[in-house]
Coordinates of C-alpha atoms and ligand atoms in Angstrom, one line a residue:
X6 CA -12.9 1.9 -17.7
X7 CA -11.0 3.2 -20.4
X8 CA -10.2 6.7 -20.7
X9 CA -9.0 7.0 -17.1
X10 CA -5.4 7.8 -16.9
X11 CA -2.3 5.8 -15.8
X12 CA 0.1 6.7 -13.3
X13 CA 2.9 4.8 -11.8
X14 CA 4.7 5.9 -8.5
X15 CA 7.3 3.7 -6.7
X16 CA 7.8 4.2 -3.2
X17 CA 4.1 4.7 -2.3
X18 CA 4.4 2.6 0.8
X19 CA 4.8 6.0 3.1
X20 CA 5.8 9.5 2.7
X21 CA 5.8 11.5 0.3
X22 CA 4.7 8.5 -2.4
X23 CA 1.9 7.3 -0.3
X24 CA 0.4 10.7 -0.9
X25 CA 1.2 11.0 -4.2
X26 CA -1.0 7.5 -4.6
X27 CA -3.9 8.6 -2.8
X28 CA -3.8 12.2 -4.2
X29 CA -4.1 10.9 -7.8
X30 CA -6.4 8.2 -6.9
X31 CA -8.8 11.0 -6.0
X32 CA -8.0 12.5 -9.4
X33 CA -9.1 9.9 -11.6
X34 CA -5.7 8.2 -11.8
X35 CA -5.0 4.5 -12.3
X36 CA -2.8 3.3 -10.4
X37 CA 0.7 1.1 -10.7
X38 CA 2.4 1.2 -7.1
X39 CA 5.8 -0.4 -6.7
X40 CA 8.0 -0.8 -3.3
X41 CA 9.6 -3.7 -1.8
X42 CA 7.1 -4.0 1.1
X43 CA 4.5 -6.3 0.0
X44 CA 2.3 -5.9 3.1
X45 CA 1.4 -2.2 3.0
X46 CA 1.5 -2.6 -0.9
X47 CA -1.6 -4.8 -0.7
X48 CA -3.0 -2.5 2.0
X49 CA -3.1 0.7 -0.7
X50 CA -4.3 -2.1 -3.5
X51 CA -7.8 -2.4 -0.6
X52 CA -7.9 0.9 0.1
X53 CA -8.1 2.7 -3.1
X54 CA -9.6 2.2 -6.8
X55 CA -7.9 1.1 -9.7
X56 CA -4.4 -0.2 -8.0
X57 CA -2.0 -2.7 -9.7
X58 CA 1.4 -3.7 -7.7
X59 CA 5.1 -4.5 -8.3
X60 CA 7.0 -5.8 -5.5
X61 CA 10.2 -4.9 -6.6
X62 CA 13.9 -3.4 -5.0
X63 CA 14.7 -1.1 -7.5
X64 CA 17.8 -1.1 -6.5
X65 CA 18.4 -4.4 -8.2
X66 CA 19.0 -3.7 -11.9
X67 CA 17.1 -7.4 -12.1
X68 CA 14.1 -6.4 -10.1
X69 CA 13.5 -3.1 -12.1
X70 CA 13.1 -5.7 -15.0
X71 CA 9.2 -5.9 -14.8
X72 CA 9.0 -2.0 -14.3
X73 CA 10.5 -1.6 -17.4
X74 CA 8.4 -3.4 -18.8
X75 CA 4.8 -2.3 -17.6
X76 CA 6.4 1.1 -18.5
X77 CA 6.9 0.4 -22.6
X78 CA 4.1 -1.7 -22.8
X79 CA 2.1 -0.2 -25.4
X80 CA -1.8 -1.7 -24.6
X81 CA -1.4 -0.3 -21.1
X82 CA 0.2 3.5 -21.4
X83 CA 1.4 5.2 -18.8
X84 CA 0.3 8.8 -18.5
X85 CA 2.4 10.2 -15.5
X86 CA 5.7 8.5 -13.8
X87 CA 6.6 9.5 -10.6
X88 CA 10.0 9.0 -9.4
X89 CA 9.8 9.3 -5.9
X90 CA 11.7 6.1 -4.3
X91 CA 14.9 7.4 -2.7
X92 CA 17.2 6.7 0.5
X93 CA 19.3 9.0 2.5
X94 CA 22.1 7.6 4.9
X95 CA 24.1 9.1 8.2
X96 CA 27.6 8.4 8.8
X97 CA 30.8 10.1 6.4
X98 CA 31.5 8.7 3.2
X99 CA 35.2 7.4 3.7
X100 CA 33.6 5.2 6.7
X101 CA 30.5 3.9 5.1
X102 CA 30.6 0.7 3.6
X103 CA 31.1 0.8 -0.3
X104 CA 28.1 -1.5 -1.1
X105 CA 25.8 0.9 0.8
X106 CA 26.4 3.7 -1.1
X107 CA 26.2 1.5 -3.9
X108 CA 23.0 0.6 -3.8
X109 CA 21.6 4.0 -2.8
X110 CA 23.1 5.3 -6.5
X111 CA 21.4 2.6 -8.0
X112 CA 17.7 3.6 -6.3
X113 CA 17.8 7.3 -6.2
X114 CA 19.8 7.7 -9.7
X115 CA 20.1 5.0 -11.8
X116 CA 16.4 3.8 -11.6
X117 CA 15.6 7.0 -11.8
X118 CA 17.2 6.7 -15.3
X119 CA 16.2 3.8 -16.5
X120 CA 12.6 3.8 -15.6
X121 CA 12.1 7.7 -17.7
X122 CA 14.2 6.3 -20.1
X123 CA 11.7 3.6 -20.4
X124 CA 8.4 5.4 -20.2
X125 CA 9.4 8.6 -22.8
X126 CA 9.3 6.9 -26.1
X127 CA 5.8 5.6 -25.5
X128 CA 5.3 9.9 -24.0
X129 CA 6.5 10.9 -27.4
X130 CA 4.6 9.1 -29.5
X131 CA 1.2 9.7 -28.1
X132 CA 2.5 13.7 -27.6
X133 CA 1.1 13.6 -23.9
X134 CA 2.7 12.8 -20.3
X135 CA 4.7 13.7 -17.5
X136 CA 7.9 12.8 -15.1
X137 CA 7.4 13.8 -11.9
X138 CA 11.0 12.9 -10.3
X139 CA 11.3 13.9 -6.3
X140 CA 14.7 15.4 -5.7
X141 CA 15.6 18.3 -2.9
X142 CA 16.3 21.4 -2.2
X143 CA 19.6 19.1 -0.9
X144 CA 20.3 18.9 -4.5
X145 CA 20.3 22.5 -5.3
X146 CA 22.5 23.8 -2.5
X147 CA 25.9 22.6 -1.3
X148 CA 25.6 21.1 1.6
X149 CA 27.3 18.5 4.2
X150 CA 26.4 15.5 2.1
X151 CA 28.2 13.6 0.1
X152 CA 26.2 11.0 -2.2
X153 CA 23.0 11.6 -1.4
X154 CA 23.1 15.3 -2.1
X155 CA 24.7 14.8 -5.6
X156 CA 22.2 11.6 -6.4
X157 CA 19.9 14.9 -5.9
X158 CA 21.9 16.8 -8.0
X159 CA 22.0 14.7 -11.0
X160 CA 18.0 13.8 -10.9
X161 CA 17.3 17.6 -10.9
X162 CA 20.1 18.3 -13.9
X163 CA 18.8 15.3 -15.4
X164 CA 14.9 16.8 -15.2
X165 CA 15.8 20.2 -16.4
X166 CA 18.2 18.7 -19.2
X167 CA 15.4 16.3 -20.3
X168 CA 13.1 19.4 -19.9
X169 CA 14.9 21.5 -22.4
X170 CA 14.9 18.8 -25.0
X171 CA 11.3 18.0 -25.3
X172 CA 9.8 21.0 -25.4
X173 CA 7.4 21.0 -27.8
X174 CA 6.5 17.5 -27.7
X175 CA 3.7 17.5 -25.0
X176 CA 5.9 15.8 -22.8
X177 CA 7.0 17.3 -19.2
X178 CA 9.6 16.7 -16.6
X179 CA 9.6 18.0 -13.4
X180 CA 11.9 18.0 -10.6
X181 CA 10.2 18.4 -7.3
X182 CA 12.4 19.5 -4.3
X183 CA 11.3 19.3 -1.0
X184 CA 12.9 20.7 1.9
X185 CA 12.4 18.7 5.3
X186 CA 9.3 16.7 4.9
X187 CA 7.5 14.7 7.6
X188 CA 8.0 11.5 6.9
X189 CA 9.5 7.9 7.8
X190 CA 12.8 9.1 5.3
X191 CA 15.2 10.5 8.0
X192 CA 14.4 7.7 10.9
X193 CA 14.7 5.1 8.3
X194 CA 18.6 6.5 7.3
X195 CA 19.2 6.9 11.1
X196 CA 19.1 10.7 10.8
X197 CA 18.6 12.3 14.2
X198 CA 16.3 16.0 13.1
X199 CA 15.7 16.8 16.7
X200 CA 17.4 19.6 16.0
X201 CA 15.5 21.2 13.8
X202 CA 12.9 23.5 14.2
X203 CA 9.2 23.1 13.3
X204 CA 9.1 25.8 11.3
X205 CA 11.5 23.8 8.2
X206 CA 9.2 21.1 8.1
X207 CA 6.7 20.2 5.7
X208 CA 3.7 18.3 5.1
X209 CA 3.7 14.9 2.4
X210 CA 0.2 16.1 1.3
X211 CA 1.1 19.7 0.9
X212 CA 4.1 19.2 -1.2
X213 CA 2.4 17.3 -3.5
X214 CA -0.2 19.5 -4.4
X215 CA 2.5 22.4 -5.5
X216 CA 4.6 19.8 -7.6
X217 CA 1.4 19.2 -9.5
X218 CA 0.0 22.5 -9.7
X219 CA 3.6 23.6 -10.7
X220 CA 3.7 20.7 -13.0
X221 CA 0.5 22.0 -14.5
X222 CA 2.3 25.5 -15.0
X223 CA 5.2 24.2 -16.8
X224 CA 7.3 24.9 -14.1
X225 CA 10.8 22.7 -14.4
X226 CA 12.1 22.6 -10.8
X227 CA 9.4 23.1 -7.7
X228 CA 10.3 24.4 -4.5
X229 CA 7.8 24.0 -2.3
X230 CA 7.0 26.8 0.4
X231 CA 8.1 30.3 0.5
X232 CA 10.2 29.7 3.1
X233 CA 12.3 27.5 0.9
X234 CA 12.4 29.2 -2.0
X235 CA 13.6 32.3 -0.2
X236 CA 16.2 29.9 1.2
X237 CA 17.7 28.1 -2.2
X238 CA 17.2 32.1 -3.7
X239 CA 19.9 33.3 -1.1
X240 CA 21.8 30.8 -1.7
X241 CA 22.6 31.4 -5.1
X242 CA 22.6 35.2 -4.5
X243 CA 25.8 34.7 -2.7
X244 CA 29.0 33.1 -3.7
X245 CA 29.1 29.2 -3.5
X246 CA 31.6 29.4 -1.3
X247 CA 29.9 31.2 1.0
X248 CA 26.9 29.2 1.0
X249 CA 29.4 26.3 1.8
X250 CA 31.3 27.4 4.3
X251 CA 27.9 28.5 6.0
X252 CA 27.0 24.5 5.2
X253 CA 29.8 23.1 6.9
X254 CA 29.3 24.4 10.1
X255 CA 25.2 24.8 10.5
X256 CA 25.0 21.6 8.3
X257 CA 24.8 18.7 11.6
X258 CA 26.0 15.2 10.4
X259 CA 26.7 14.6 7.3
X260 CA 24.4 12.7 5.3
X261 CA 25.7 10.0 2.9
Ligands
NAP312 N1 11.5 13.5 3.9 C1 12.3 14.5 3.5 O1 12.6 15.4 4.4 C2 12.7 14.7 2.1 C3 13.2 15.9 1.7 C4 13.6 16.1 0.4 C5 13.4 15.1 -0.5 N2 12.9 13.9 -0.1 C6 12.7 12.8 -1.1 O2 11.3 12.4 -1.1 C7 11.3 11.1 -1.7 C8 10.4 10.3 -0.8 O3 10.9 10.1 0.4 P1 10.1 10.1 1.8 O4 10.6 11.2 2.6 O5 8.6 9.9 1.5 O6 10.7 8.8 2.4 P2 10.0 7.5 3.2 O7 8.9 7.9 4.0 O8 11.2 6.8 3.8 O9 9.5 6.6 1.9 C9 10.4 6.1 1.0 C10 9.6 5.2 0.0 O10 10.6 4.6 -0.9 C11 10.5 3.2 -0.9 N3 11.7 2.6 -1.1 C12 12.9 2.7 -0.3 N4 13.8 1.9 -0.8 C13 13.3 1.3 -1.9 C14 13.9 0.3 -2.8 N5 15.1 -0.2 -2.6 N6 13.1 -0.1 -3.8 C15 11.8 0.3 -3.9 N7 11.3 1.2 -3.1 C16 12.0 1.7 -2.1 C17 9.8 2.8 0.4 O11 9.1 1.7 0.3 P3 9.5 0.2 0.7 O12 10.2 0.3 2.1 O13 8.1 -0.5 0.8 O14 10.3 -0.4 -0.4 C18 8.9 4.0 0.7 O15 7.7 3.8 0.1 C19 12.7 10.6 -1.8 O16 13.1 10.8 -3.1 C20 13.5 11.6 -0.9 O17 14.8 11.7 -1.3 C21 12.5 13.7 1.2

C-alpha cells in the first residue's frame, strides 16, 4: 500500500522502542525495526503489520552500514526516525574498562549522528519528516554520571541545534527526555533502582504518547510528566552549582 508512512526505530526489541513500534503500527506507520536481537526482532515482524528488520549493533560503525543505507534510499523514504537505542552503565569512569565506554559513545551518540545525518537530506527535499531522538532528563541536569549523562547531553544539544536550523523546511527534531522509565534499561547496565520510589517512575507507553503529541506541537525538548518538568524547571532556577552539589550526594552510584 502506498501512501502509508515510513518509520524506522532501532531499539524496538523492549522498552521504550518496543512501544514506540507498536504505537506507530497502530497509526498507520510502516515499519523498519533494527536491534541486535534477532529473536524478538522476528517476534515484532509476526506480531504487527508492515514490519521490515535490520539485525544490526549499531555500535559497529560497519553494521550501521545497511541503516544508512535504507535511510537515503530514495524509492523507500523514510517519514519519521526514531533514535531510541541507548545503554547506561554502573561503575566510575576511571575504573571502567576503556572499550566499554567506547562503544556506549558510539550507540548512544555517534549513531545517533550518523543515522539523522543520513535520513535529513532525503527530509529536506520532500519538505516533510521528523527525528524523534530519546535522550533524558539525565542530560539536562548535572548529575553523578559521567558518559552516559553527557552522550545525553550532546543528543539533546544536537536536536535543539538541528531544530534551529531547519525551521522552515518542514523538517522536525525532537529530543525526548524521560525521567525513570520502566523498562529492561537499568537491569541491563546493572543499575540497582531499588531505591527509588514509585512515584519517579514512568510508563514506556505513556512517554511515548507526549513525545509525539509534543512532537506534533513543535515542541523541541519533551519532558514527560509534570513531576519532571517541575524537577528539570528547579533545577535551572537555581545555580548549577547548587543543583550539583545536591547531585552528588542524593545522586546513588554513578552511572557511566
Ligand atoms: N529506562 C529509563 O529509565 C530511561 C530514562 C531516560 C532515558 N532513557 C532512554 O530511553 C531509550 C530506550 O531505553 P529503554 O529504557 O527502553 O532501554 P531497554 O529496555 O534496555 O531497551 C534498549 C533497546 O536498545 C537496543 N540496543 C541496545 N544496545 C544496542 C546496540 N548495540 N545496537 C542496537 N540496538 C541496541 C536493545 O535491543 P537489542 O538488545 O535487541 O539490541 C533494546 O531494544 C535509551 O535511549 C535510554 O537512554 C531510558
Amino acid at each position: 500500500m502506498s501512501g502509508m508512512p515510513t518509520a524506522l526505530v532501532t531499539g524496538p526489541t523492549a522498552g521504550l522502542g518496543a512501544a514506540f513500534a507498536r504505537r506507530l503500527a497502530h497509526d498507520g506507520y510502516r515499519l523498519v525495526l533494527v536491534a541486535r536481537d534477532a529473536e524478538r526482532l522476528e517476534a515484532l515482524r509476526r506480531e504487527l503489520p508492515d514490519v521490515e528488520v535490520i539485525v544490526a549493533d549499531l555500535s559497529r560503525p560497519e553494521q550501521r552500514v545497511p541503516v544508512v543505507q535504507r535511510l537515503q534510499d530514495p524509492e523507500r523514504p523514510v517519514d519519521l526516525l526514531v533514535n531510541n537505542a541507548a545503554v547506561g552503565g554502573q561503575g566510575e569512569f576511571w575504573s571502567t574498562p576503556y572499550a566499554g565506554l567506547h562503544d556506549q559513545l558510539e550507540l548512544n551518540l555517534i549513531a545517533v549522528m550518523e543515522l539523522t545525518h543520513a535520513v535529513l537530506p532525503g527530509m529536506m527535499q520532500r519538505g516533510a519528516g521528523a527525528v524523534i531522538n530519546v535522550a533524558s532528563v539525565a542530560g539536562l541536569t548535572p548529575g553523578r554520571g559521567s558518559t552516559y549523562t553527557a552522550s545525553k547531553a550532546y543528543v539533546v544539544a544536537l536536536s535543539e541545534g538541528l531544530s534551529n536550523s531547519l525551521q522552515g523546511t518542514g523538517v522536525r527534531v525532537l529530543a525526548l527526555c524521560p525521567g525513570f522509565v520502566h523498562t529492561e534499561f537499568h537491569a541491563r547496565a546493572g543499575i540497582d533502582m531499588s531505591w527509588a520510589p514509585e512515584l519517579l517512575w514512568l510508563y514506556p507507553d505513556y512517554v511515548v504518547d507526549q513525545g509525539l503529541k509534543d512532537l506534533q506541537r513543535d515542541i523541541v525538548v519533551s519532558i514527560p510528566s509534570v513531576r519532571y518538568k517541575a524537577l528539570v524547571t528547579a533545577s535551572r532556577l537555581v545555580p548549577r552549582s547548587l543543583t550539583r552539589f545536591v547531585a552528588a550526594r542524593l545522586g546513588g552510584r554513578s552511572r557511566t
